[in-house]
Coordinates of C-alpha atoms and ligand atoms in Angstrom, one line a residue:
M14 CA -8.1 1.1 23.0
D15 CA -4.4 0.8 22.0
T16 CA -4.6 3.8 19.7
A17 CA -6.2 5.9 22.4
R18 CA -3.1 5.7 24.5
R19 CA -0.4 8.3 24.5
G20 CA 2.2 6.1 26.2
V21 CA 4.7 4.7 23.7
P22 CA 5.2 1.0 24.3
H23 CA 8.7 0.8 25.5
G24 CA 10.0 -1.4 22.8
T25 CA 9.4 1.5 20.4
R26 CA 10.7 4.2 22.7
L27 CA 14.1 4.1 21.3
A28 CA 12.7 4.2 17.8
A29 CA 10.6 7.1 18.8
L30 CA 13.6 8.9 20.1
A31 CA 15.4 8.2 16.9
L32 CA 12.4 9.9 15.1
G33 CA 12.9 12.7 17.5
A34 CA 16.5 13.0 16.5
L35 CA 15.4 13.0 12.9
L36 CA 13.1 15.9 13.7
L37 CA 16.1 17.6 15.2
G38 CA 18.1 16.9 12.1
S39 CA 18.6 19.2 9.2
P40 CA 15.6 21.2 7.9
A41 CA 14.2 20.2 4.5
Q42 CA 13.4 23.6 3.1
A43 CA 15.2 26.0 5.4
D44 CA 15.3 29.5 4.1
P45 CA 18.9 30.5 4.9
D46 CA 17.8 34.0 5.9
N47 CA 15.7 32.5 8.6
Y48 CA 18.1 29.9 9.7
T49 CA 18.6 31.1 13.2
Q50 CA 14.9 31.6 13.7
I51 CA 14.3 28.0 12.4
E52 CA 16.9 26.6 14.8
R53 CA 15.3 28.5 17.7
G54 CA 11.9 27.2 16.6
R55 CA 13.2 23.6 16.5
Y56 CA 14.4 24.0 20.1
L57 CA 11.2 25.6 21.3
A58 CA 9.1 22.8 19.6
T59 CA 11.3 20.3 21.7
V60 CA 10.5 22.3 24.8
G61 CA 6.8 22.3 24.0
D62 CA 7.0 18.5 23.3
C63 CA 4.9 18.8 20.2
I64 CA 6.2 15.4 19.0
A65 CA 4.7 13.5 22.0
C66 CA 1.2 14.2 20.7
H67 CA 1.6 14.9 17.0
N68 CA 3.7 11.8 16.3
G69 CA 1.3 9.5 14.5
N70 CA 4.0 7.4 12.9
Q71 CA 3.0 8.5 9.4
G72 CA 6.5 9.1 8.1
S73 CA 6.9 12.3 10.0
P74 CA 6.9 12.8 13.8
L75 CA 4.5 15.8 13.3
A76 CA 2.0 14.4 10.8
G77 CA -0.6 13.8 13.5
G78 CA -3.2 11.2 13.9
R79 CA -2.3 10.1 17.4
G80 CA -5.3 9.5 19.7
I81 CA -5.1 11.7 22.9
E82 CA -7.0 10.2 25.7
T83 CA -9.1 12.7 27.6
P84 CA -11.8 12.3 30.3
F85 CA -14.4 12.8 27.5
G86 CA -13.0 10.5 24.8
T87 CA -10.3 10.3 22.3
I88 CA -9.2 13.4 20.4
M89 CA -7.0 12.9 17.3
S90 CA -3.9 15.2 17.0
A91 CA -3.7 17.3 13.9
N92 CA -1.2 17.1 11.0
I93 CA 1.1 20.1 11.6
T94 CA 3.5 19.6 8.7
P95 CA 3.1 22.3 6.0
D96 CA 0.9 20.1 3.6
D97 CA -1.6 22.4 1.9
E98 CA -4.6 20.0 2.1
T99 CA -4.1 18.0 5.2
G100 CA -1.7 20.0 7.3
I101 CA -1.1 23.7 8.1
G102 CA 0.5 24.6 4.7
R103 CA -2.0 27.4 4.1
W104 CA -1.7 28.9 7.6
T105 CA 0.0 32.2 8.2
A106 CA 2.1 33.1 11.2
D107 CA -1.0 35.0 12.5
D108 CA -3.2 31.9 12.2
F109 CA -0.6 29.9 14.0
Y110 CA -0.3 32.5 16.8
R111 CA -4.1 32.5 17.2
A112 CA -4.1 28.8 17.6
M113 CA -1.3 28.9 20.3
H114 CA -2.7 32.0 22.0
E115 CA -6.4 31.7 21.7
G116 CA -7.1 28.0 20.8
K117 CA -8.8 29.0 17.6
R118 CA -8.3 27.7 14.0
P119 CA -8.6 29.9 11.0
Y120 CA -12.2 31.1 10.5
G121 CA -12.7 31.0 14.2
T122 CA -13.5 27.3 14.9
R123 CA -12.4 26.2 18.3
L124 CA -9.7 23.7 19.3
Y125 CA -10.1 21.3 22.1
P126 CA -7.9 21.9 25.1
A127 CA -6.3 18.4 24.6
F128 CA -4.0 20.7 22.5
P129 CA -2.6 22.5 25.6
Y130 CA -3.3 26.0 24.4
T131 CA -4.4 26.9 27.9
Y132 CA -0.7 26.8 28.6
Y133 CA 0.8 27.8 25.2
T134 CA -1.3 31.0 25.4
R135 CA 1.6 32.4 27.5
V136 CA 4.1 31.8 24.6
T137 CA 5.5 35.1 23.2
R138 CA 4.7 36.1 19.7
E139 CA 8.4 35.9 18.9
D140 CA 8.6 32.3 20.1
S141 CA 5.4 31.4 18.3
D142 CA 6.8 32.8 15.0
A143 CA 10.0 30.8 15.5
I144 CA 8.1 27.6 16.0
F145 CA 6.0 28.4 13.0
A146 CA 9.1 29.0 10.9
F147 CA 10.5 25.6 12.0
L148 CA 7.2 23.8 11.1
R149 CA 7.3 25.5 7.7
S150 CA 10.8 24.2 7.2
L151 CA 9.6 20.5 7.5
E152 CA 8.8 18.2 4.6
P153 CA 5.0 18.5 3.9
V154 CA 3.4 15.1 4.7
R155 CA 0.0 14.2 3.3
N156 CA -1.9 12.6 6.2
P157 CA -5.7 13.3 6.5
V158 CA -6.7 12.8 10.1
D159 CA -10.3 12.2 11.2
R160 CA -10.7 15.0 13.7
S161 CA -14.3 14.2 14.7
T162 CA -13.9 11.3 17.1
L163 CA -15.7 12.7 20.2
P164 CA -19.2 11.5 21.0
F165 CA -22.2 13.9 20.7
P166 CA -22.6 16.5 22.1
L167 CA -18.9 17.1 22.6
D168 CA -18.2 16.7 18.9
I169 CA -19.7 20.1 18.4
R170 CA -16.8 22.5 18.4
L171 CA -19.2 25.3 19.2
A172 CA -19.5 23.7 22.7
M173 CA -15.9 24.8 23.2
L174 CA -17.2 28.4 23.0
G175 CA -18.9 27.8 26.4
W176 CA -15.9 26.0 27.8
N177 CA -13.6 28.8 26.9
M178 CA -16.0 31.4 28.4
L179 CA -15.9 29.5 31.6
F180 CA -12.3 28.5 31.9
F181 CA -10.1 30.3 29.5
T182 CA -8.9 33.8 28.9
P183 CA -5.9 34.3 26.6
Q184 CA -2.8 35.3 28.7
T185 CA 0.5 36.9 28.1
F186 CA 3.5 36.0 30.3
E187 CA 4.3 38.8 32.8
P188 CA 7.7 38.4 34.5
D189 CA 7.7 39.2 38.2
P190 CA 10.1 42.1 38.7
G191 CA 10.7 41.0 42.3
R192 CA 12.2 37.7 41.2
S193 CA 15.4 36.7 39.4
A194 CA 15.7 36.4 35.6
E195 CA 16.3 32.6 36.2
F196 CA 13.1 32.3 38.2
N197 CA 11.1 34.1 35.5
R198 CA 12.6 32.0 32.7
G199 CA 11.5 28.9 34.7
A200 CA 8.0 30.3 35.2
Y201 CA 7.7 31.0 31.5
L202 CA 8.8 27.5 30.6
V203 CA 6.7 25.6 33.3
E204 CA 3.5 27.7 32.9
G205 CA 3.8 28.1 29.2
L206 CA 5.5 26.0 26.6
G207 CA 6.5 23.2 29.0
H208 CA 2.8 22.8 30.1
C209 CA 3.8 20.9 33.2
G210 CA 0.5 21.6 34.8
A211 CA -1.4 19.9 32.0
C212 CA -0.5 16.7 33.8
H213 CA 0.6 17.8 37.3
T214 CA -2.3 20.2 38.1
P215 CA -5.6 18.7 39.4
M216 CA -8.6 19.2 36.9
N217 CA -12.2 20.0 37.5
M218 CA -15.0 17.8 36.2
L219 CA -14.9 19.5 32.9
G220 CA -11.2 18.9 32.4
A221 CA -10.0 22.4 33.1
S222 CA -6.8 22.9 35.2
R223 CA -7.6 24.3 38.7
D224 CA -5.1 27.1 39.1
S225 CA -5.7 27.4 42.8
V226 CA -4.0 24.0 43.3
A227 CA -1.5 24.3 40.5
L228 CA 1.1 21.5 40.4
Q229 CA -0.3 19.7 43.4
G230 CA -0.7 16.4 41.6
N231 CA -3.2 14.8 39.2
Q232 CA -4.3 11.5 37.8
I233 CA -3.6 11.1 34.1
Q234 CA -3.9 8.1 31.8
S235 CA -4.0 5.7 34.9
W236 CA -0.8 7.2 36.3
F237 CA -0.5 9.8 39.1
A238 CA 1.6 12.9 38.2
P239 CA 2.8 13.8 41.7
N240 CA 2.9 17.1 43.6
I241 CA 5.8 19.1 42.2
T242 CA 5.4 22.1 44.4
G243 CA 8.0 22.8 47.1
D244 CA 6.1 20.7 49.7
P245 CA 8.8 18.8 51.6
R246 CA 6.8 15.5 52.1
T247 CA 4.8 15.0 48.9
G248 CA 6.5 17.6 46.6
I249 CA 10.1 18.3 45.6
G250 CA 10.9 20.6 48.5
G251 CA 13.6 18.3 49.7
W252 CA 15.2 18.0 46.2
S253 CA 18.2 20.3 45.4
V254 CA 18.3 22.2 42.1
E255 CA 21.0 19.7 40.9
E256 CA 18.7 16.8 41.7
I257 CA 15.8 18.2 39.8
V258 CA 18.1 19.0 36.8
E259 CA 19.4 15.4 36.9
Y260 CA 16.0 13.9 37.0
L261 CA 14.8 16.1 34.0
R262 CA 17.9 15.5 32.0
T263 CA 18.4 11.7 32.6
G264 CA 15.0 10.5 33.9
R265 CA 16.4 9.5 37.2
N266 CA 18.3 10.7 40.3
A267 CA 19.1 9.2 43.7
R268 CA 15.5 9.8 44.8
S269 CA 13.2 8.7 42.0
T270 CA 12.9 7.5 38.4
A271 CA 10.6 8.8 35.6
S272 CA 8.2 6.2 34.2
G273 CA 5.0 6.2 32.1
P274 CA 4.1 9.6 30.7
M275 CA 7.0 11.3 32.5
A276 CA 9.5 9.0 30.8
E277 CA 8.1 10.3 27.5
V278 CA 8.4 13.9 28.6
V279 CA 12.0 13.3 29.6
G280 CA 12.8 11.4 26.4
Y281 CA 11.3 13.8 23.9
S282 CA 11.7 17.0 25.7
T283 CA 13.5 17.7 28.9
S284 CA 16.6 15.5 28.2
L285 CA 17.1 17.7 25.1
M286 CA 16.8 21.1 26.9
T287 CA 19.7 23.3 27.7
E288 CA 21.3 23.1 31.1
A289 CA 20.3 26.8 31.6
D290 CA 16.6 26.1 31.0
L291 CA 16.6 23.0 33.2
R292 CA 18.1 25.0 36.0
A293 CA 15.6 27.7 35.5
I294 CA 12.8 25.2 35.8
A295 CA 14.3 23.7 38.9
V296 CA 14.7 27.2 40.5
Y297 CA 11.2 28.1 39.7
L298 CA 9.8 24.8 41.1
R299 CA 11.7 25.2 44.3
E300 CA 11.0 28.8 44.9
R301 CA 7.4 29.3 43.7
G302 CA 5.9 28.0 46.9
S303 CA 4.7 24.8 48.5
A304 CA 1.4 23.1 49.2
G305 CA 0.4 19.6 50.0
P306 CA -1.8 17.6 52.3
A307 CA -0.9 17.4 56.0
A308 CA 0.9 14.1 56.9
P309 CA -1.5 11.5 58.2
A310 CA -0.5 9.3 61.1
P311 CA 1.1 6.1 59.7
L312 CA -0.7 2.8 60.1
A313 CA 0.6 0.8 63.1
A314 CA 3.1 -1.9 62.1
D315 CA 0.9 -4.6 63.7
D316 CA -2.2 -3.6 61.7
S317 CA -3.3 -6.7 59.9
R318 CA -3.0 -5.0 56.4
M319 CA 0.6 -4.0 57.3
R320 CA 1.5 -7.6 58.4
A321 CA 0.1 -9.0 55.2
G322 CA 1.9 -6.3 53.2
E323 CA 5.2 -7.0 54.9
A324 CA 5.0 -10.6 54.0
V325 CA 4.4 -9.8 50.3
Y326 CA 7.2 -7.3 50.4
V327 CA 9.7 -9.7 51.8
D328 CA 8.9 -12.3 49.3
N329 CA 8.6 -10.2 46.2
C330 CA 10.2 -6.7 46.5
M331 CA 13.0 -6.8 49.0
A332 CA 15.6 -8.3 46.6
C333 CA 15.7 -5.1 44.6
H334 CA 14.3 -2.4 46.9
T335 CA 16.1 -3.7 50.0
R336 CA 14.6 -4.5 53.4
A337 CA 15.2 -0.9 54.6
G338 CA 13.5 0.4 51.5
V339 CA 16.6 2.4 50.5
G340 CA 17.0 0.8 47.0
V341 CA 20.2 0.9 45.0
D342 CA 21.3 4.3 43.8
R343 CA 20.1 5.0 40.2
M344 CA 19.1 1.3 39.7
F345 CA 16.3 0.4 42.1
P346 CA 14.5 3.5 43.4
R347 CA 14.4 4.3 47.0
L348 CA 10.9 3.8 48.6
A349 CA 11.7 5.2 52.0
G350 CA 10.9 8.9 52.0
S351 CA 9.8 8.7 48.4
Q352 CA 7.3 11.4 47.2
V353 CA 5.8 9.0 44.6
V354 CA 5.1 6.5 47.3
Q355 CA 3.4 9.0 49.6
Q356 CA 1.0 10.8 47.2
E357 CA -2.6 10.7 48.4
D358 CA -3.6 9.0 45.2
P359 CA -1.9 5.6 44.9
T360 CA -2.6 5.0 41.2
T361 CA 1.1 5.0 40.1
L362 CA 2.0 2.5 42.9
L363 CA -0.8 0.1 42.0
R364 CA 0.1 0.4 38.4
V365 CA 3.8 -0.2 38.8
V366 CA 3.1 -3.3 40.9
L367 CA 0.4 -4.7 38.6
T368 CA 2.1 -4.1 35.2
G369 CA 5.8 -3.6 36.0
V370 CA 7.6 -0.6 34.6
R371 CA 10.6 0.6 32.6
G372 CA 12.1 4.1 33.1
A373 CA 13.1 6.7 30.5
S374 CA 16.0 5.9 28.3
T375 CA 18.0 9.0 27.3
A376 CA 21.3 9.5 25.5
E377 CA 23.0 9.9 28.8
A378 CA 21.4 6.9 30.5
P379 CA 20.4 4.6 27.6
T380 CA 19.6 1.4 29.4
A381 CA 16.6 1.9 31.6
P382 CA 16.3 -0.6 34.5
A383 CA 13.0 -2.4 34.6
M384 CA 10.7 -3.7 37.2
P385 CA 8.8 -6.9 36.5
A386 CA 5.0 -7.2 36.7
F387 CA 3.4 -8.8 39.7
G388 CA -0.3 -8.6 38.6
W389 CA -0.2 -12.2 37.4
R390 CA 1.0 -13.6 40.8
L391 CA -0.5 -11.3 43.4
S392 CA -4.2 -11.0 44.2
D393 CA -5.9 -7.6 44.5
E394 CA -5.7 -8.0 48.3
Q395 CA -2.0 -8.7 48.2
V396 CA -1.3 -5.8 45.9
A397 CA -3.3 -3.4 48.1
A398 CA -1.5 -4.7 51.2
V399 CA 2.0 -4.3 49.8
V400 CA 1.2 -0.8 48.6
T401 CA -0.3 0.1 52.0
Y402 CA 2.8 -1.4 53.6
I403 CA 5.4 0.7 51.6
R404 CA 3.2 3.8 52.2
N405 CA 3.5 3.4 56.0
T406 CA 6.9 2.0 56.7
W407 CA 10.4 3.6 57.1
G408 CA 8.9 6.9 58.2
N409 CA 6.5 7.1 55.2
A410 CA 2.8 7.9 55.9
A411 CA -0.1 7.9 53.5
P412 CA -3.6 6.6 53.4
A413 CA -4.2 2.8 53.3
V414 CA -5.3 1.4 49.9
A415 CA -8.3 -0.9 49.5
A416 CA -8.4 -4.1 47.3
D417 CA -11.1 -2.7 45.0
A418 CA -8.8 0.1 44.0
A419 CA -6.3 -2.6 42.8
Q420 CA -9.1 -4.4 41.1
S421 CA -10.4 -1.4 39.2
L422 CA -7.0 -0.4 38.0
R423 CA -6.3 -4.0 37.0
D424 CA -9.4 -3.8 34.8
T425 CA -8.2 -0.5 33.3
V426 CA -4.7 -1.5 32.4
R427 CA -5.6 -5.1 31.4
D428 CA -5.3 -4.5 27.7
Q429 CA -2.4 -2.0 27.8
P430 CA 1.1 -3.3 27.3
A431 CA 3.5 -3.0 30.2
D432 CA 5.1 0.3 30.4
Ligands
HEC518 C1 -0.9 17.0 24.9 C2 -0.9 16.8 23.5 C3 -0.5 17.9 22.5 C4 0.7 18.6 22.6 C5 1.8 18.5 23.6 C6 0.7 19.4 21.4 N1 -0.4 19.3 20.7 FE1 -1.0 20.3 19.0 N2 -2.8 19.4 19.1 C7 -3.2 18.3 19.9 C8 -4.5 17.9 19.6 C9 -5.3 16.7 20.2 C10 -5.0 18.7 18.5 C11 -6.3 18.6 17.8 C12 -7.2 19.5 18.6 C13 -8.6 19.6 17.9 O1 -8.9 18.9 17.0 O2 -9.4 20.5 18.4 C14 -3.9 19.6 18.2 C15 -3.9 20.6 17.3 C16 -2.9 21.5 17.0 C17 -3.0 22.5 16.0 C18 -4.2 22.9 15.1 C19 -4.1 22.3 13.8 C20 -5.4 22.3 13.0 O3 -5.3 22.0 11.8 O4 -6.4 22.6 13.6 C21 -1.8 23.1 15.9 C22 -1.3 24.3 15.0 C23 -0.9 22.5 16.9 N3 -1.6 21.5 17.5 C24 0.4 22.8 17.1 C25 1.2 22.2 18.2 C26 2.5 22.7 18.5 C27 3.3 23.7 17.7 C28 2.9 22.0 19.6 C29 4.2 22.1 20.4 C30 4.6 23.4 20.7 C31 1.8 21.1 20.0 N4 0.7 21.3 19.1 C32 1.8 20.3 21.1 C33 -2.4 17.8 20.9 C34 -1.2 18.3 21.3
HEC519 C1 2.2 13.9 30.1 C2 2.1 14.2 31.4 C3 3.2 14.9 32.1 C4 3.8 16.2 31.8 C5 3.4 17.0 30.6 C6 4.8 16.5 32.8 N1 4.8 15.5 33.7 FE1 6.1 15.3 35.3 N2 5.4 13.5 35.8 C7 4.3 12.9 35.2 C8 4.1 11.6 35.8 C9 3.0 10.6 35.5 C10 5.1 11.5 36.8 C11 5.3 10.3 37.8 C12 6.3 9.4 37.2 C13 6.7 8.3 38.1 O1 6.1 8.1 39.1 O2 7.6 7.5 37.7 C14 5.8 12.7 36.8 C15 6.9 13.0 37.6 C16 7.6 14.2 37.7 C17 8.7 14.5 38.7 C18 9.2 13.6 39.8 C19 8.4 13.8 41.0 C20 8.7 12.8 42.1 O3 8.3 13.0 43.2 O4 9.3 11.7 41.8 C21 9.1 15.8 38.4 C22 10.2 16.6 39.1 C23 8.4 16.3 37.2 N3 7.5 15.3 36.8 C24 8.5 17.5 36.6 C25 7.8 17.9 35.5 C26 8.1 19.1 34.8 C27 9.1 20.2 35.2 C28 7.3 19.2 33.7 C29 7.2 20.2 32.6 C30 8.4 20.5 31.9 C31 6.5 17.9 33.7 N4 6.9 17.2 34.8 C32 5.6 17.6 32.7 C33 3.6 13.4 34.1 C34 3.9 14.5 33.4
HEC520 C1 13.8 -7.0 39.9 C2 13.9 -5.9 40.7 C3 12.6 -5.3 41.3 C4 11.6 -6.0 42.0 C5 11.6 -7.4 42.4 C6 10.7 -5.0 42.4 N1 11.0 -3.8 41.9 FE1 10.0 -2.0 42.1 N2 11.2 -1.1 40.8 C7 12.3 -1.7 40.2 C8 12.9 -0.8 39.2 C9 14.1 -1.0 38.3 C10 12.1 0.4 39.3 C11 12.3 1.7 38.5 C12 11.6 1.5 37.1 C13 11.7 2.8 36.4 O1 12.8 3.2 36.0 O2 10.7 3.5 36.4 C14 11.1 0.1 40.3 C15 10.1 1.0 40.6 C16 9.2 0.9 41.7 C17 8.3 1.9 42.2 C18 8.2 3.3 41.7 C19 9.2 4.2 42.3 C20 9.3 5.6 41.7 O3 10.1 6.4 42.3 O4 8.8 5.9 40.7 C21 7.6 1.3 43.2 C22 6.6 2.0 44.1 C23 8.1 0.0 43.3 N3 9.0 -0.3 42.4 C24 7.6 -1.0 44.2 C25 7.8 -2.3 44.2 C26 7.1 -3.3 45.0 C27 5.9 -3.0 45.9 C28 7.6 -4.5 44.7 C29 7.2 -5.9 45.1 C30 5.8 -6.2 44.8 C31 8.7 -4.3 43.7 N4 8.8 -2.9 43.5 C32 9.6 -5.2 43.2 C33 12.8 -3.0 40.4 C34 12.2 -3.9 41.2

């Protein structure tokens, strides 16, 4: 299932970033009259993280052919270079806006929401035109992509008609006049081009984002994208604007590190955004409101699972994360008071312990510290115990984790390379 994964194996992350830089290099067929628009489009394509999904390693980071994992199967991303036959060379700016705004291809066929048009729908016509101008300026790359990889009956694009009727109406972004320009800019980025909710918002059984619980956390590709509302315990309510900006720009701050899919978001997208846009995102996340589960009572320290977990922790984890769980600033993340550790859903923790993890590498912080894998030396019971322990020590509180959760994640990630 290697091709079905979006996560870039970390060895290739730097190469991928170099490709990204290439994309950010000089345009091939830039029309000088449109130069500013193309430059804006290039930046907006970075904000929209197009490369993360359209990079199929076919000589161009936007030639498509990358498998995007969805709850229904793998969907291949399209070639969006201006090749006439296999890309969007024959598209007009109207066609492109219709794809972004309504999720429709020319002649009315429907796109799958694995292409996050349910968010891009809020992108303004002006920004859409700039992105289109940038895409037009790229070297056309011939790369035919097999776009029909879903099993019956989901392979019928017509089925998307029903999905759209249930879950999607095209939107335009309406700034809230009662809020600052910075807040509104952040809202435009988070709810639109940045499509943060595509990972952070819980989905219903048909894969549609549930707006009523926006940004409260969601399982994605065997990771858990945590609550990023202002909730003080499980969200980013305790983070300052500066801390959020630092995390998005460098992939780490004194509280947390970005791994897995978020390391990719940081590498391809947020680390390349302007300081003003990162601040706007931070202000919006902090001020838009908070929601999260009530804190459960922590397990007692003499609970047998806690005792077993403590023993595993002392032997295996303490050397880096310290006995008091405070870690080492920007090297080994703090576990005490950590949001990631206290999410209801323990997927990220199980995964990190089983497979190990390496954080984002960015221009500013190029060497990502790594955590070794423990899956080979700890049993499912020991993994569950140590995760239960870190979730209920040092003032943390979150539900205990059972051994079969560790076992089933072990089965899922078995043939995936360590992230
Ligand atoms: C989360 C993954 C993801 C991201 C991010 C993403 N795309 Fe896509 N995109 C896809 C997938 C998957 C398809 C194919 C959908 C289908 O076949 O119905 C697609 C299809 C498209 C199409 C339709 C092309 C065609 O021939 O049908 C366009 C245009 C497009 N994307 C543009 C963009 C742009 C521009 C960005 C960045 C602003 C972007 N995409 C970001 C996954 C993504
Ligand atoms: C492709 C999926 C994906 C997208 C898109 C995404 N995130 Fe994330 N995000 C994650 C995952 C997974 C984590 C958890 C990473 C970890 O635990 O190391 C995360 C973690 C975070 C955190 C740290 C939370 C904490 O408590 O440590 C912040 C802040 C964040 N994301 C903000 C954003 C913003 C803002 C956007 C949109 C610009 C965004 N994310 C888009 C998947 C995503
Ligand atoms: C050799 C040092 C080392 C050891 C030993 C170690 N870790 Fe880690 N751990 C790290 C590093 C480095 C990271 C951050 C990786 C990254 O950048 O995403 C990390 C990340 C984590 C995270 C994710 C935190 C976040 O904010 O995303 C958790 C949870 C965690 N470790 C738990 C454990 C547990 C439990 C053990 C013992 C079974 C352990 N670690 C052993 C170095 C270590």
